[in-house]
Amino acid sequence: MRPLTDEETKIMFEKLSKYIGENIKLLVDRPDGSYCFRLHNDRVYYMSEKILKLATNISRDKLVSVGTCFGKFTKTIKFRLHITALDFLAPYAKFKVWVKPGAEQSFLYGNHVLKSGLGRITENTMQYQGVVVYSMTDVPLGFGVAAKSTQECRRVDPMSIVVFHQADVGEFIRNEDTLT
Amino acid sequence: MRRLYIGGLSHTVTQKDLKDRFGKFGEVEDVELRTRRDDEGVPYKTFGYININISDADLKKCLTVLNKSKWKGGTLQIETAKESFLHRLAEERQTAAEQRLPQTAAEDQRQKMLDSLSKAGVDNFTMKAAVPGTEVPGHKDWVVSKFGRVLPVLQLRSQKGSRARTLKYDPSKYSHNIRKLDRSTADQPTTDQPTPVTQLTWEVQGGDDDISKKRRGEFPPYEPPTRKKSRTDVVNSHTAEGRTRLKQTVDSVDGTEAHQFTNGCEPPTDHRLAQGKGPRLTDSDVDSDEEIRRMARAHNPSHAALRQEEEDDKLEVVGLDYLEKSSRARQPRRGSAGDEEENDYDSADTDELFASRKPPPPAQERLTLPTAEQLAGNDTDKKRKTKKKGKAGEEEDNPADSEKHVASRKPSSTQQSEDCDKPGSQNQSKKLKVLPVVKPPSSESDSDLDDDEEEEELESADYSSDSDYEAMFSNVTRLELSLADLQRLAEESQQTCKTTAPSVLGASPEQETDLPSRPPERPAPKKGTTPEEILAALMEEDSSEDEQKKTKKSKGVGSAPLPAFQGTRALDDRSQTDECPRRRKAEEEEEKEGGRGGQVKKQKLHSEAPQLNHRATGGKTNGQKHSATQDTSSEEEEEEEEEKAKTVSSSSSDDEEEERMEANPTDVRAKAAATASSSSSSSSADEDEQEMISAEAAVKAAPPPAPHSESSSSEEEEEEEEDEEEEEEEEAPPRAALGAAEEEEWQRKANARRLAAVKQRQKEAEEHKKLIQGALANLDAPAAGAGKHIVFGSDDEGDDGVGNDADKKQATSEVTTSKKTLFQDSQSEDEATGDEAAVNENATTQGKVRLKPSGPQLFGGSENEEDADEEEDGSRFDIRPQFEGQAGQKLMELQSRFGTDQRFRMDSRFLEEEEDKEEESEKKKSVTEEEEALDEERKKNLSILQSVLGSSQHTCSSKTAGKAKTFRDVSALHYDPSKEEHAAFETKSDETKKESKAARRKKREEAQKLPEVSKEIYYDVSGDLKAVFGQTKKDDVAGEDEKTNWDQEEEQDDAEEGGKEERPTLQSSLLFADPSAEKEEASGFKFSFFGDDAETGSGETEYKVESIQAPKVSWQQDLRFHDSSSDEDEEEQEDEEEQSNVAALTTEEETPSKTDLFFFYPEDSRLTEGPRLFCRSSQLEEQREQWEERRSELRQEYRKKHKDARRKLKSSQKS
């Protein structure tokens, strides 16, 4: 476990900023204590200082997970967001998409969101903007990337994809073994 | 006349253009231009139709000339068009009319024929008792056929080839072919007269049921949720009953009354209703244009709204600041509301929906009430939404219940005016919105009584209801009704509708149409069996009206016109004449009930009542009960319409409802239970409502609770009341088993008791107020027993134990019980102790006691105990020595685990003393190091973040929003001087002031100094000032050059200084400059901003030397010029300075004033020198000589070069 290098931090922040914009600042500089990002097994964990200290007692090869996993770096050094970060990112999400109850399941099975399943969308969403997907009852369901801007979403036919699936809470079950 | 289509026009073409264009070919009668526009309103196609009187030849010509010709950027396309629709229609009609004329002629013939036939004994083409085959006497070609039917003998032209020219067809011979058809088919037109087209449209006969309606193409408009539908059905049946009842009553009274009744109902047509009825589908076949238009009007907005909604439903786009609803929290509530959920979901559009909602089209009987019901339902919905409280266990199916529900909710809105404001205003606004669509006068009673009348009324839309109403009232002959009459009436009505539910009773025709929650009000006069009941019922109305007034007042909508109060007048009048004491009492009660807690309201009411009475005496003195009540009701309605305040009506109805519950004991019990349950179930329901219910419940709860409430009034506090209420409510149901007669008696008693209780409460409240006032007054006054100040932890407390104890008791009692008792107690005890300062102490001790964690004192026992406690108390707040310091803190923590238990009091012995200070420090060090590392990391992260965000633009743009999100509670922000960050909050006004003062002083000093300096300069040159004059050397030079032109100066300077020292640039020459000198100069310049400057200026006028150089110096001071000037330069200058300083200084200050000026001033040197530039400076001959010299030189040079060039060319060619 080690702190992230500048490069890694930059990559990760770039990714996070797609979803929560400058609200990353609120994650880094929290009023309720100092929190930090740590890299372990190519995964980025977000944890409080306290947990960080506790984790120092565990050897590196035995440590499976600590804090909250935000995502992992791929072999090509790209950051991939994990669904576990949802709890931290959803409250700060800038752009949201609400899916209709009928389309919820489809999304939770890892499918993209179609126009027909789109219940509501934040205005001025740009194309390829990272969004947090909510159910109509405002339960965060996962991450996505807007395939169409809000304006386009109005026009397109019902079967076209409006949000690309990135991560969903169904992964907690589907990827139970790899999700840390 | 032809009609031509002209296509391919440009958008700019006007009708006149077309007319002119085609006028050449014929007379253009009508031009019709059409422009097609796309979604954005951009025209993409323009075409037109013209009616033109044109001959065929001309038309041909026209087509050849104009067709496919270019005109104003478009290619014309001309075709003959069909006749305009209108024209064709007109023609058709004309031809139809023409055709009718011959028809009439034929008809005349037929008529003659018929007459003659009838003369012969033929009736309707049948001849009774005639043998088939006989001729009709007098008519040769008519034969009697089977069934006595008279038929003509036909002469048929025979076909070619046959011998006879004609064939005679005698129907009597074929009479066996004739069948007698059914009557219904026989009714069909037998004549050969063509049926007019208008009658060809067939019509599906049918009843008023839905199916047949749909067959006829009349679809019910948007139906609210199913629940309501079912409800409406139920109520519908009720209404039917109510109507019959009404008819009966009307019958029972004489005709005049009936007339009056209808009249009274006409004006108060409900806007709401009318709106609801907007696109009313009338049963009558007359569809006047007006009606259709109205329908369309009503339809359009609603459709638009719906469409809008639909669109929105498809894809909702929310703003960035969209707040997620806490839907999960709200859902359970919604769930309880059952099918209202749907309505809840799109709460925003309810108003629109509401407005657009139309009544189900069915029979006119159905027309109104359903909508009203809907309104009620919606109202509740809205209420629910606004108040955000759901009612669990609500019985939605039962309309009566729901009604009650509405009603029970309403009082809160009226009595708690804050609450009422919101929905009320909403309603109002909505109403206003709706109003334009609505036709004011549509009478419900009319709809019942006379359809035709209604039609008429609808058409006469423009009459002002007020004046009409007044006129009507003047016409009305009032019925003299004695109490006995009323009773009889009531009995009659009761017989008819005794069995119906109360809510059913409530549905009187007006109310059906009018408002949903109203109904209960109505029944009273009809339902009551005994005079008391009738009175009660009447009073209900009265109260309702009062309520209305109240609410109106509270709302501040005082626009109700006079006529509205006429009924009240009569009613009041009547009530006065009756002077029934019980009634009075009841009224009072009602008022109290209505305006409980709000005495002001009551007062208002009272103040208004006499007014009304006064008016009544002035006006109509004969108080007829029935008419009066009806009037009031109608007037109420009108008022409502005018106010457009649904809340008002519903509130009033609510009160009525409650009242009715009292009045009609048989019904009440079940209902009371229901309301009670509902109220209890609604935990968040307003207190008023609960109070009312509880009060009733209490009253009903007979002796036990009532005395209880009276005697132990202290326990009837607001806090405890609810509990009590519930208890009483629980008690109530069993009471329901009481007999009816008993009930009545008991009810009366209960009323009295309740009244007493209410009075008691008021008294208490007043007392309470007084006490508070007294206490406050004492607070203000200086304490008499000043020595009895209570200081925390002081030993004095023991001395004045008694007084304190009393206070404490009060305080403790306050914690648990209400203030009333508190103050009563305190008063008594204060008196007992005779301690005036007690109140003061009270205040202090109260706080103290509240702080105390342990409870023994709360239920304060004997005084001894308290004395002991008291002493302990003093020490309780001392910080115990063992808890001091850091170790102490730990100990404290330890102890706090055990609470305040005496047995576990911690001592220093319990402290573990294992911590080594070194270790601690080491730890600290490491901790700090780690923290630092973390901090650094964080900083780094933030910086990276900054860079990331900076790169991505869209995130940067919303940065401010992010900042706004970090909420800081300002109220929680306190200045803590010990904190360093809070130094920012400190104002450092003093310091800055001082500084500024000092600076100012300094400046002033400087300013004062300088004049002195200038004085000194003339006589004495000190070493310090040397620098000052360093720069003046140049001025000196300038002074010498006085007479040179201002633009030549530079050159001359250049020349001069170039001689002395070689200066590379012109600018540098102007700078002399050792830095000190410049500084001085600068300061001098600065100083010139102050007033002393002027003095010096004036003082030195005599030494004024014109110099233009000085300002330049000041302007061109710049450090970069220092480089260019060498050191030697400076030295030399210094030498010169001393010689020339006398003259220089004066110029320094004077010249800028003149040469600085951009504009010319009189005797400006520039003006004199400027023209010289245009003159020759030297002699012409000299110039010529110079020129020739120059010329020869140039020539030589040129030749030389030329030769060279040639040579070069030659050499190159050679090579």
Coordinates of N, CA and C in Angstrom, one line a residue, chain B residues 431-547:
Chain B
K431 N -58.6 29.6 -9.1 CA -59.9 30.1 -9.4 C -59.8 31.2 -10.4
L432 N -58.9 32.1 -10.1 CA -58.8 33.2 -11.0 C -58.4 32.7 -12.4
K433 N -57.5 31.8 -12.4 CA -57.1 31.2 -13.7 C -58.3 30.7 -14.4
V434 N -59.1 30.0 -13.7 CA -60.2 29.3 -14.3 C -61.3 30.3 -14.8
L435 N -61.4 31.3 -14.1 CA -62.5 32.2 -14.2 C -62.9 32.5 -15.6
P436 N -62.0 33.0 -16.4 CA -62.3 33.5 -17.7 C -63.1 32.4 -18.5
V437 N -62.7 31.2 -18.3 CA -63.4 30.2 -19.1 C -64.8 30.0 -18.6
V438 N -65.0 30.4 -17.5 CA -66.3 30.0 -16.8 C -67.3 31.0 -17.1
K439 N -68.5 30.5 -17.2 CA -69.7 31.4 -17.3 C -70.3 31.6 -16.0
P440 N -70.4 32.8 -15.6 CA -70.9 33.0 -14.3 C -72.3 32.4 -14.0
P441 N -73.3 32.8 -14.7 CA -74.6 32.3 -14.2 C -75.0 31.0 -14.8
S442 N -74.9 30.0 -14.0 CA -75.5 28.8 -14.4 C -76.1 28.2 -13.2
S443 N -77.3 28.0 -13.3 CA -78.0 27.7 -12.0 C -78.2 26.2 -11.8
E444 N -77.9 25.7 -10.7 CA -78.0 24.3 -10.4 C -79.4 24.0 -10.2
S445 N -80.0 24.8 -9.4 CA -81.4 24.5 -9.1 C -82.2 24.4 -10.4
D446 N -81.8 25.3 -11.3 CA -82.5 25.3 -12.6 C -82.3 24.0 -13.3
S447 N -81.1 23.6 -13.2 CA -80.8 22.3 -13.9 C -81.8 21.2 -13.4
D448 N -82.1 21.3 -12.1 CA -83.0 20.4 -11.6 C -84.4 20.6 -12.1
L449 N -84.8 21.9 -12.0 CA -86.2 22.2 -12.2 C -86.5 22.4 -13.7
D450 N -85.7 23.1 -14.3 CA -86.1 23.4 -15.7 C -84.9 23.6 -16.6
D451 N -84.8 22.7 -17.5 CA -83.7 22.7 -18.4 C -83.7 23.9 -19.3
D452 N -84.9 24.2 -19.8 CA -85.0 25.4 -20.7 C -84.5 26.7 -20.0
E453 N -84.9 26.8 -18.8 CA -84.5 28.0 -18.1 C -83.0 28.1 -18.1
E454 N -82.4 27.0 -17.8 CA -81.0 27.0 -17.7 C -80.4 27.5 -19.0
E455 N -80.9 26.9 -20.1 CA -80.4 27.3 -21.4 C -80.5 28.8 -21.5
E456 N -81.6 29.3 -21.2 CA -81.8 30.8 -21.3 C -80.7 31.5 -20.5
E457 N -80.5 31.0 -19.3 CA -79.6 31.6 -18.5 C -78.2 31.6 -19.0
L458 N -77.9 30.5 -19.5 CA -76.6 30.4 -20.1 C -76.3 31.4 -21.2
E459 N -77.4 31.6 -21.9 CA -77.3 32.5 -23.0 C -77.2 34.0 -22.5
S460 N -77.9 34.2 -21.5 CA -77.8 35.6 -21.0 C -76.7 35.7 -20.0
A461 N -75.5 35.6 -20.6 CA -74.4 35.4 -19.7 C -73.9 36.7 -19.1
D462 N -74.3 37.8 -19.7 CA -73.6 39.1 -19.4 C -74.3 39.8 -18.2
Y463 N -75.3 39.3 -17.7 CA -76.0 40.1 -16.7 C -75.2 40.0 -15.4
S464 N -75.2 41.1 -14.7 CA -74.4 41.2 -13.5 C -75.2 40.5 -12.4
S465 N -74.6 39.6 -11.7 CA -75.3 38.8 -10.7 C -75.7 39.7 -9.6
D466 N -74.9 40.7 -9.3 CA -75.2 41.5 -8.1 C -76.5 42.2 -8.2
S467 N -76.6 42.9 -9.3 CA -77.8 43.8 -9.4 C -79.0 42.9 -9.6
D468 N -78.8 41.8 -10.3 CA -79.9 40.9 -10.6 C -80.4 40.3 -9.2
Y469 N -79.4 40.0 -8.5 CA -79.7 39.4 -7.2 C -80.6 40.3 -6.4
E470 N -80.1 41.5 -6.3 CA -80.8 42.5 -5.5 C -82.2 42.6 -6.0
A471 N -82.3 42.8 -7.3 CA -83.7 42.9 -7.9 C -84.6 41.8 -7.5
M472 N -84.0 40.6 -7.6 CA -84.7 39.4 -7.3 C -85.2 39.4 -5.9
F473 N -84.3 39.9 -5.1 CA -84.7 39.9 -3.7 C -85.9 40.9 -3.4
S474 N -85.8 41.9 -4.1 CA -86.9 42.9 -4.0 C -88.2 42.3 -4.4
N475 N -88.1 41.4 -5.4 CA -89.4 40.8 -5.9 C -89.9 39.7 -5.0
V476 N -89.0 39.1 -4.3 CA -89.3 37.9 -3.5 C -90.4 38.3 -2.5
T477 N -91.4 37.5 -2.5 CA -92.3 37.6 -1.4 C -91.9 36.6 -0.3
R478 N -91.7 37.1 0.8 CA -91.2 36.2 1.8 C -92.3 35.5 2.5
L479 N -92.0 34.3 2.9 CA -93.0 33.5 3.6 C -92.9 33.7 5.1
E480 N -94.0 33.8 5.6 CA -94.1 33.8 7.0 C -94.1 32.4 7.6
L481 N -93.1 32.1 8.2 CA -93.0 30.7 8.7 C -92.9 30.7 10.2
S482 N -93.8 30.1 10.8 CA -93.6 30.0 12.3 C -92.7 28.8 12.6
L483 N -92.4 28.7 13.8 CA -91.6 27.6 14.3 C -92.3 26.3 14.0
A484 N -93.6 26.4 14.3 CA -94.3 25.2 14.1 C -94.3 24.7 12.7
D485 N -94.4 25.7 11.8 CA -94.4 25.4 10.4 C -93.1 24.7 10.1
L486 N -92.1 25.2 10.6 CA -90.8 24.7 10.3 C -90.7 23.2 10.7
Q487 N -91.2 23.1 11.9 CA -91.2 21.7 12.5 C -91.9 20.8 11.6
R488 N -93.1 21.2 11.2 CA -93.9 20.4 10.3 C -93.1 20.0 9.1
L489 N -92.5 21.0 8.5 CA -91.7 20.8 7.3 C -90.6 19.8 7.6
A490 N -90.0 20.0 8.6 CA -88.9 19.1 9.0 C -89.3 17.7 9.1
E491 N -90.5 17.6 9.8 CA -91.0 16.2 10.0 C -91.3 15.6 8.6
E492 N -91.9 16.3 7.8 CA -92.2 15.8 6.5 C -91.0 15.3 5.8
S493 N -90.0 16.2 5.8 CA -88.8 15.8 5.1 C -88.2 14.6 5.7
Q494 N -88.3 14.6 7.0 CA -87.6 13.5 7.7 C -88.3 12.2 7.3
Q495 N -89.6 12.2 7.2 CA -90.2 11.0 6.8 C -89.7 10.5 5.5
T496 N -89.5 11.4 4.6 CA -89.0 11.0 3.3 C -87.6 10.4 3.4
C497 N -86.8 11.0 4.1 CA -85.4 10.7 4.0 C -84.8 10.4 5.4
K498 N -85.5 9.8 6.1 CA -85.0 9.5 7.5 C -83.9 8.4 7.3
T499 N -84.1 7.5 6.4 CA -83.2 6.4 6.4 C -81.9 6.8 5.7
T500 N -81.9 7.8 5.0 CA -80.6 8.1 4.3 C -79.6 8.5 5.2
A501 N -78.4 8.3 4.7 CA -77.2 8.7 5.6 C -77.2 10.2 5.7
P502 N -76.5 10.6 6.8 CA -76.4 12.0 7.0 C -75.8 12.7 5.9
S503 N -74.8 12.1 5.3 CA -74.2 12.8 4.2 C -75.1 13.0 3.0
V504 N -76.0 12.0 2.9 CA -77.0 12.0 1.9 C -77.9 13.2 2.2
L505 N -78.3 13.3 3.4 CA -79.2 14.3 3.8 C -78.5 15.7 3.4
G506 N -77.3 15.7 3.6 CA -76.6 16.9 3.4 C -76.6 17.4 2.0
A507 N -76.8 16.4 1.1 CA -76.8 16.8 -0.3 C -78.0 17.5 -0.8
S508 N -78.1 18.7 -0.5 CA -79.2 19.5 -1.0 C -78.8 20.0 -2.4
P509 N -79.8 20.3 -3.2 CA -79.5 20.5 -4.6 C -78.4 21.6 -4.8
E510 N -78.5 22.6 -4.1 CA -77.5 23.6 -4.3 C -76.1 23.1 -4.0
Q511 N -76.1 22.4 -3.0 CA -74.8 22.0 -2.6 C -74.2 20.9 -3.4
E512 N -75.1 20.1 -3.8 CA -74.6 19.1 -4.7 C -73.7 19.7 -5.8
T513 N -74.4 20.7 -6.4 CA -73.7 21.4 -7.5 C -72.5 22.1 -7.0
D514 N -72.7 22.6 -5.8 CA -71.7 23.6 -5.4 C -70.5 23.0 -4.8
L515 N -70.6 22.6 -3.6 CA -69.3 22.1 -3.0 C -69.6 20.8 -2.3
P516 N -68.5 20.1 -2.4 CA -68.6 18.7 -1.9 C -68.8 18.6 -0.4
S517 N -68.0 19.4 0.2 CA -67.9 19.2 1.7 C -69.1 20.0 2.3
R518 N -69.8 20.7 1.6 CA -70.9 21.4 2.1 C -72.0 20.5 2.6
P519 N -72.4 19.6 1.9 CA -73.6 18.9 2.1 C -74.1 18.8 3.5
P520 N -73.3 18.4 4.4 CA -73.8 18.2 5.7 C -74.6 19.4 6.3
E521 N -74.2 20.5 5.8 CA -74.8 21.7 6.3 C -76.3 21.7 6.1
R522 N -76.6 21.3 4.9 CA -78.0 21.4 4.4 C -79.1 20.7 5.2
P523 N -78.8 19.5 5.5 CA -79.8 18.6 6.0 C -80.6 19.2 7.1
A524 N -79.9 20.1 7.9 CA -80.4 20.4 9.2 C -81.9 20.8 9.2
P525 N -82.3 21.7 8.4 CA -83.7 22.1 8.5 C -84.7 21.0 8.2
K526 N -84.3 20.2 7.3 CA -85.2 19.1 6.9 C -85.2 17.9 7.8
K527 N -84.0 17.8 8.4 CA -83.8 16.5 9.1 C -84.4 16.6 10.5
G528 N -84.2 17.8 11.1 CA -84.5 17.9 12.5 C -85.9 17.5 12.8
T529 N -86.1 16.8 13.9 CA -87.4 16.3 14.3 C -87.9 17.3 15.3
T530 N -87.1 17.7 16.2 CA -87.6 18.6 17.2 C -87.2 20.0 16.9
P531 N -87.9 20.9 17.6 CA -87.5 22.3 17.3 C -86.1 22.6 17.7
E532 N -85.6 22.0 18.7 CA -84.2 22.2 19.1 C -83.3 21.9 18.0
E533 N -83.6 20.8 17.5 CA -82.7 20.3 16.4 C -82.8 21.3 15.2
I534 N -83.9 21.7 14.9 CA -84.0 22.7 13.9 C -83.2 23.9 14.2
L535 N -83.4 24.3 15.4 CA -82.6 25.5 15.8 C -81.1 25.2 15.7
A536 N -80.8 24.1 16.1 CA -79.4 23.7 16.1 C -78.9 23.8 14.6
A537 N -79.7 23.2 13.8 CA -79.4 23.2 12.4 C -79.2 24.6 11.8
L538 N -80.2 25.4 12.2 CA -80.1 26.8 11.7 C -78.9 27.4 12.2
M539 N -78.6 27.1 13.4 CA -77.4 27.7 14.0 C -76.2 27.3 13.3
E540 N -76.2 26.1 12.9 CA -75.1 25.6 12.2 C -74.8 26.5 11.0
E541 N -75.9 26.8 10.4 CA -75.7 27.6 9.2 C -75.2 29.0 9.6
D542 N -75.8 29.4 10.7 CA -75.3 30.7 11.2 C -73.8 30.6 11.5
S543 N -73.5 29.6 12.2 CA -72.1 29.5 12.6 C -71.2 29.4 11.3
S544 N -71.8 28.6 10.4 CA -71.0 28.5 9.2 C -70.7 29.8 8.6
E545 N -71.8 30.6 8.6 CA -71.6 31.9 8.0 C -70.6 32.7 8.8
D546 N -70.8 32.6 10.1 CA -69.8 33.3 10.9 C -68.4 32.8 10.6
E547 N -68.3 31.5 10.5 CA -67.0 31.0 10.1 C -66.5 31.6 8.9

